[in-house]
């Protein structure tokens, strides 16, 4: 959105957030939180101004700090959705990949009830740690800063393996703890080394299970794609992108194009939010 000759202001509803802008915003605000500029659940006004200045410099668009504040509402909704899904029965969490995991049956049931939730299931959530700092309850002096700075320089006191074990599935954690406790008597191997082995085995087990689940999901999606395209759902998904700054006219043109190309429509429905935006930007550019 380059400033027009008449210098007409672009409202936050008209502004189109591209993925690189989204990443820039999260990166800067996470850094601002580190500096103490997020004293509570909100940032200081200067932080939003800094984001606006950087986006103007990088992308050459007309931009106002109020756009950041409005975008924060979208991010809070996204964060709330992610946390709600994580608390539901049948869903796991891979802290290494930053991904909500589930089996094909649970996936289909969730997507049938909440189609938009598909973009958060069995897919890496980009910049999850930054999102946790910007709109979550975490603070820059807590998990985020320790993950990226302190852990690299902390001495190994045997607690690191416990940290890894606490991030795998509950059943594996309990099994790992029992194995460590039962093997500490009469052994010359250090306790921390055994914990490390247990955590490593647990991680391998989780990754193996995840790989099997993803294969099953791929098969399930293939079966789903053999049926007719749900054009009502397609319309809702396309028009939902107005929240990302696309105009109704743009999206109507896009919907008409997808209706004429069934294969492309199927591909659009299977893409996550980021890939949909990339495809849509490419399509709209081709129409110029």
Tab-separated table of C-alpha atoms in Angstrom:
chain	number	residue	atom	x	y	z
A	1	UNK	CA	0.000	0.000	0.000
A	2	UNK	CA	2.249	2.810	-1.244
A	3	UNK	CA	1.097	6.292	-0.318
A	4	UNK	CA	-1.118	7.675	-3.061
A	5	UNK	CA	-0.539	11.002	-4.807
A	6	UNK	CA	-3.472	12.475	-2.899
A	7	UNK	CA	-1.927	11.235	0.352
A	8	UNK	CA	-5.171	9.569	1.361
A	9	UNK	CA	-4.840	7.677	4.584
A	10	UNK	CA	-5.163	3.902	4.501
A	11	UNK	CA	-7.272	2.590	7.359
A	12	UNK	CA	-6.198	-0.410	9.404
A	13	UNK	CA	-9.049	-2.410	7.866
A	14	UNK	CA	-7.727	-1.718	4.365
A	15	UNK	CA	-4.105	-2.436	5.221
A	16	UNK	CA	-2.930	-5.824	3.978
A	17	UNK	CA	-0.578	-7.677	6.339
A	18	UNK	CA	1.959	-9.706	4.393
A	19	UNK	CA	3.773	-12.582	6.183
A	20	UNK	CA	7.129	-10.722	6.317
A	21	UNK	CA	5.394	-7.765	7.994
A	22	UNK	CA	3.809	-10.096	10.524
A	23	UNK	CA	7.217	-11.617	11.312
A	24	UNK	CA	8.844	-8.194	11.605
A	25	UNK	CA	6.194	-7.060	14.062
A	26	UNK	CA	6.573	-10.130	16.284
A	27	UNK	CA	10.366	-9.951	16.215
A	28	UNK	CA	10.469	-6.279	17.225
A	29	UNK	CA	7.820	-6.577	19.945
A	30	UNK	CA	9.567	-9.623	21.438
A	31	UNK	CA	12.750	-7.551	21.618
A	32	UNK	CA	10.814	-4.673	23.162
A	33	UNK	CA	9.516	-7.031	25.828
A	34	UNK	CA	13.118	-7.987	26.588
A	35	UNK	CA	13.881	-4.311	27.142
A	36	UNK	CA	11.071	-4.015	29.686
A	37	UNK	CA	8.681	-2.148	27.424
A	38	UNK	CA	5.847	-4.575	28.122
A	39	UNK	CA	5.217	-3.865	31.803
A	40	UNK	CA	1.862	-5.703	31.811
A	41	UNK	CA	-0.303	-7.220	29.101
A	42	UNK	CA	0.221	-4.218	26.833
A	43	UNK	CA	3.232	-2.512	25.297
A	44	UNK	CA	4.305	1.087	25.670
A	45	UNK	CA	3.284	3.383	22.816
A	46	UNK	CA	6.899	3.743	21.747
A	47	UNK	CA	7.067	0.046	20.909
A	48	UNK	CA	4.228	0.325	18.393
A	49	UNK	CA	5.858	3.412	16.895
A	50	UNK	CA	9.091	1.447	16.471
A	51	UNK	CA	7.249	-1.309	14.576
A	52	UNK	CA	5.586	1.272	12.333
A	53	UNK	CA	8.929	2.932	11.563
A	54	UNK	CA	10.565	-0.394	10.684
A	55	UNK	CA	7.704	-1.546	8.425
A	56	UNK	CA	7.730	1.786	6.576
A	57	UNK	CA	11.496	1.486	6.112
A	58	UNK	CA	11.446	-2.152	4.974
A	59	UNK	CA	8.340	-2.252	2.805
A	60	UNK	CA	7.822	1.361	1.694
A	61	UNK	CA	4.163	1.459	2.702
A	62	UNK	CA	1.971	3.986	4.471
A	63	UNK	CA	1.696	2.785	8.032
A	64	UNK	CA	0.550	4.059	11.429
A	65	UNK	CA	1.272	2.757	14.964
A	66	UNK	CA	-2.468	2.231	15.486
A	67	UNK	CA	-2.324	-0.551	12.888
A	68	UNK	CA	-0.087	-2.526	15.258
A	69	UNK	CA	-2.579	-2.173	18.079
A	70	UNK	CA	-5.373	-3.397	15.811
A	71	UNK	CA	-3.226	-6.299	14.627
A	72	UNK	CA	-2.686	-7.270	18.256
A	73	UNK	CA	-6.378	-8.165	18.497
A	74	UNK	CA	-5.950	-10.681	15.681
A	75	UNK	CA	-2.863	-12.140	17.369
A	76	UNK	CA	-4.681	-12.472	20.712
A	77	UNK	CA	-7.500	-14.349	18.971
A	78	UNK	CA	-4.942	-16.618	17.293
A	79	UNK	CA	-3.177	-17.262	20.615
A	80	UNK	CA	-6.472	-17.985	22.398
A	81	UNK	CA	-7.433	-20.496	19.690
A	82	UNK	CA	-4.081	-22.285	19.955
A	83	UNK	CA	-4.295	-22.560	23.734
A	84	UNK	CA	-7.922	-23.734	23.612
A	85	UNK	CA	-7.021	-26.554	21.211
A	86	UNK	CA	-4.010	-27.580	23.314
A	87	UNK	CA	-6.237	-28.047	26.372
A	88	UNK	CA	-8.679	-30.331	24.562
A	89	UNK	CA	-8.601	-34.062	25.085
A	90	UNK	CA	-6.844	-35.985	22.312
A	91	UNK	CA	-4.305	-33.305	21.430
A	92	UNK	CA	-0.591	-33.377	22.206
A	93	UNK	CA	2.154	-30.779	22.010
A	94	UNK	CA	5.608	-31.094	20.460
A	95	UNK	CA	7.701	-28.383	22.101
A	96	UNK	CA	10.648	-28.917	19.761
A	97	UNK	CA	8.588	-28.421	16.603
A	98	UNK	CA	6.101	-26.013	18.266
A	99	UNK	CA	3.235	-28.056	16.917
A	100	UNK	CA	-0.138	-29.324	18.158
A	101	UNK	CA	-0.299	-33.044	17.401
A	102	UNK	CA	-3.271	-35.369	17.000
A	103	UNK	CA	-4.243	-38.592	15.247
A	104	UNK	CA	-6.248	-38.609	11.976
A	105	UNK	CA	-9.583	-39.294	13.679
A	106	UNK	CA	-9.184	-36.414	16.133
A	107	UNK	CA	-7.981	-34.184	13.291
A	108	UNK	CA	-11.041	-34.884	11.168
A	109	UNK	CA	-13.448	-34.396	14.084
A	110	UNK	CA	-11.851	-31.059	15.013
A	111	UNK	CA	-11.769	-29.756	11.445
A	112	UNK	CA	-15.358	-30.814	10.859
A	113	UNK	CA	-16.404	-28.764	13.905
A	114	UNK	CA	-13.944	-25.887	13.392
A	115	UNK	CA	-12.551	-25.794	9.866
A	116	UNK	CA	-10.196	-22.882	10.568
A	117	UNK	CA	-8.455	-24.913	13.288
A	118	UNK	CA	-6.821	-27.012	10.554
A	119	UNK	CA	-4.050	-24.426	10.183
A	120	UNK	CA	-2.900	-25.155	13.757
A	121	UNK	CA	-2.978	-28.970	13.674
A	122	UNK	CA	0.078	-31.118	12.897
A	123	UNK	CA	1.813	-28.040	11.455
A	124	UNK	CA	4.649	-26.014	12.927
A	125	UNK	CA	3.366	-22.750	14.391
A	126	UNK	CA	5.758	-20.146	13.031
A	127	UNK	CA	7.341	-17.793	15.590
A	128	UNK	CA	5.448	-19.456	18.437
A	129	UNK	CA	7.929	-18.296	21.093
A	130	UNK	CA	7.686	-14.689	19.943
A	131	UNK	CA	3.900	-14.962	19.880
A	132	UNK	CA	3.965	-16.245	23.467
A	133	UNK	CA	5.896	-13.169	24.540
A	134	UNK	CA	3.876	-10.645	22.554
A	135	UNK	CA	0.318	-11.772	23.369
A	136	UNK	CA	0.715	-14.676	25.806
A	137	UNK	CA	1.293	-14.651	29.545
A	138	UNK	CA	5.033	-15.313	29.233
A	139	UNK	CA	7.433	-12.479	29.981
A	140	UNK	CA	10.797	-11.721	28.453
A	141	UNK	CA	12.499	-12.551	31.741
A	142	UNK	CA	10.917	-15.998	31.766
A	143	UNK	CA	10.863	-18.907	29.350
A	144	UNK	CA	11.609	-16.966	26.170
A	145	UNK	CA	14.845	-15.313	27.234
A	146	UNK	CA	16.061	-18.461	28.969
A	147	UNK	CA	15.395	-20.559	25.905
A	148	UNK	CA	17.535	-18.384	23.663
A	149	UNK	CA	20.226	-17.001	25.963
A	150	UNK	CA	20.630	-18.447	29.441
A	151	UNK	CA	20.491	-22.148	28.572
A	152	UNK	CA	23.425	-21.798	26.200
A	153	UNK	CA	25.707	-20.558	28.988
A	154	UNK	CA	24.325	-22.378	32.039
A	155	UNK	CA	26.530	-25.079	33.635
A	156	UNK	CA	25.282	-28.651	33.295
A	157	UNK	CA	24.035	-29.577	36.763
A	158	UNK	CA	21.962	-32.558	35.644
A	159	UNK	CA	18.730	-30.609	35.386
A	160	UNK	CA	18.782	-30.167	31.596
A	161	UNK	CA	17.602	-33.731	30.959
A	162	UNK	CA	14.676	-33.165	33.314
A	163	UNK	CA	13.748	-30.065	31.308
A	164	UNK	CA	13.622	-32.143	28.107
A	165	UNK	CA	11.647	-34.936	29.728
A	166	UNK	CA	9.025	-32.510	31.022
A	167	UNK	CA	8.268	-31.462	27.453
A	168	UNK	CA	7.399	-34.928	26.108
A	169	UNK	CA	4.100	-36.726	26.492
A	170	UNK	CA	2.979	-37.424	30.041
A	171	UNK	CA	3.124	-41.200	29.743
A	172	UNK	CA	6.691	-41.094	28.457
A	173	UNK	CA	7.732	-38.711	31.224
A	174	UNK	CA	6.480	-41.021	33.942
A	175	UNK	CA	8.181	-43.992	32.351
A	176	UNK	CA	11.423	-42.032	32.096
A	177	UNK	CA	11.307	-40.952	35.746
A	178	UNK	CA	10.723	-44.493	36.969
A	179	UNK	CA	13.602	-45.774	34.867
A	180	UNK	CA	15.950	-43.179	36.352
A	181	UNK	CA	14.842	-43.740	39.947
A	182	UNK	CA	15.129	-47.530	39.743
A	183	UNK	CA	18.607	-47.494	38.231
A	184	UNK	CA	20.406	-45.071	40.584
A	185	UNK	CA	21.343	-47.747	43.151
A	186	UNK	CA	24.541	-49.772	42.561
A	187	UNK	CA	25.486	-48.031	39.336
A	188	UNK	CA	28.678	-46.183	38.443
A	189	UNK	CA	26.971	-44.039	35.780
A	190	UNK	CA	25.961	-40.543	36.857
A	191	UNK	CA	22.302	-39.719	37.431
A	192	UNK	CA	22.341	-36.855	34.936
A	193	UNK	CA	23.772	-39.097	32.196
A	194	UNK	CA	20.998	-41.662	32.700
A	195	UNK	CA	18.391	-38.918	32.595
A	196	UNK	CA	19.861	-37.753	29.304
A	197	UNK	CA	19.587	-41.250	27.816
A	198	UNK	CA	16.000	-41.583	29.025
A	199	UNK	CA	15.029	-38.212	27.542
A	200	UNK	CA	16.714	-39.136	24.248
A	201	UNK	CA	14.785	-42.405	24.018
A	202	UNK	CA	11.569	-40.574	24.884
A	203	UNK	CA	12.167	-38.001	22.142
A	204	UNK	CA	12.779	-40.775	19.588
A	205	UNK	CA	9.536	-42.443	20.615
A	206	UNK	CA	7.565	-39.203	20.293
A	207	UNK	CA	9.058	-38.398	16.874
A	208	UNK	CA	8.333	-41.927	15.636
A	209	UNK	CA	4.711	-41.653	16.783
A	210	UNK	CA	4.426	-38.229	15.167
A	211	UNK	CA	5.801	-39.536	11.866
A	212	UNK	CA	3.234	-42.343	11.871
A	213	UNK	CA	0.439	-39.866	12.637
A	214	UNK	CA	1.453	-37.571	9.786
A	215	UNK	CA	1.439	-40.499	7.352
A	216	UNK	CA	-2.060	-41.443	8.490
A	217	UNK	CA	-3.209	-37.832	8.117
A	218	UNK	CA	-1.832	-37.688	4.571
A	219	UNK	CA	-3.825	-40.796	3.678
A	220	UNK	CA	-6.941	-39.360	5.324
A	221	UNK	CA	-6.606	-36.071	3.450
A	222	UNK	CA	-6.186	-37.957	0.186
A	223	UNK	CA	-9.477	-39.742	0.844
A	224	UNK	CA	-11.213	-36.465	1.714
A	225	UNK	CA	-9.977	-34.845	-1.510
A	226	UNK	CA	-11.641	-37.540	-3.614
A	227	UNK	CA	-15.063	-36.182	-2.722
A	228	UNK	CA	-16.747	-33.096	-4.233
A	229	UNK	CA	-15.455	-29.638	-3.303
A	230	UNK	CA	-17.551	-27.987	-0.595
A	231	UNK	CA	-18.051	-24.608	-2.280
A	232	UNK	CA	-19.838	-23.142	0.720
A	233	UNK	CA	-16.834	-23.911	2.890
A	234	UNK	CA	-14.542	-22.642	0.129
A	235	UNK	CA	-16.409	-19.325	0.008
A	236	UNK	CA	-16.225	-18.943	3.797
A	237	UNK	CA	-12.488	-19.676	3.830
A	238	UNK	CA	-11.771	-17.215	1.026
A	239	UNK	CA	-13.871	-14.416	2.530
A	240	UNK	CA	-12.318	-14.997	5.954
A	241	UNK	CA	-9.116	-13.542	4.490
A	242	UNK	CA	-10.678	-10.074	4.655
A	243	UNK	CA	-9.280	-10.095	8.191
A	244	UNK	CA	-5.816	-10.044	6.609
A	245	UNK	CA	-6.512	-6.846	4.686
A	246	UNK	CA	-7.759	-8.174	1.353
A	247	UNK	CA	-10.744	-6.352	-0.150
A	248	UNK	CA	-14.079	-8.038	-0.815
A	249	UNK	CA	-13.702	-7.431	-4.573
A	250	UNK	CA	-10.289	-9.136	-4.612
A	251	UNK	CA	-11.619	-12.145	-2.743
A	252	UNK	CA	-14.730	-12.404	-4.918
A	253	UNK	CA	-12.495	-12.588	-7.993
A	254	UNK	CA	-10.401	-15.215	-6.240
A	255	UNK	CA	-13.452	-17.305	-5.333
A	256	UNK	CA	-14.734	-17.203	-8.919
A	257	UNK	CA	-11.333	-18.380	-10.161
A	258	UNK	CA	-11.267	-21.259	-7.674
A	259	UNK	CA	-14.776	-22.331	-8.656
A	260	UNK	CA	-13.590	-22.617	-12.249
A	261	UNK	CA	-10.520	-24.649	-11.252
A	262	UNK	CA	-11.471	-27.542	-8.982
A	263	UNK	CA	-7.910	-28.823	-8.587
A	264	UNK	CA	-6.691	-25.376	-7.519
A	265	UNK	CA	-9.630	-25.089	-5.135
A	266	UNK	CA	-8.674	-28.368	-3.439
A	267	UNK	CA	-5.107	-27.163	-3.114
A	268	UNK	CA	-6.265	-23.883	-1.573
A	269	UNK	CA	-8.356	-25.679	1.067
A	270	UNK	CA	-5.465	-27.918	2.116
A	271	UNK	CA	-2.995	-25.031	2.523
A	272	UNK	CA	-2.345	-23.399	5.895
A	273	UNK	CA	-2.935	-19.668	6.422
A	274	UNK	CA	0.603	-18.608	5.441
A	275	UNK	CA	0.601	-20.607	2.187
A	276	UNK	CA	-2.871	-19.359	1.298
A	277	UNK	CA	-1.655	-15.764	1.578
A	278	UNK	CA	1.391	-16.490	-0.568
A	279	UNK	CA	-0.788	-18.145	-3.218
A	280	UNK	CA	-3.342	-15.331	-3.108
A	281	UNK	CA	-0.675	-12.632	-3.460
A	282	UNK	CA	0.735	-14.468	-6.476
A	283	UNK	CA	-2.714	-14.885	-8.041
A	284	UNK	CA	-3.700	-11.241	-7.516
A	285	UNK	CA	-0.375	-10.093	-8.944
A	286	UNK	CA	-1.025	-12.159	-12.072
A	287	UNK	CA	-4.356	-10.340	-12.519
A	288	UNK	CA	-2.711	-6.911	-12.686
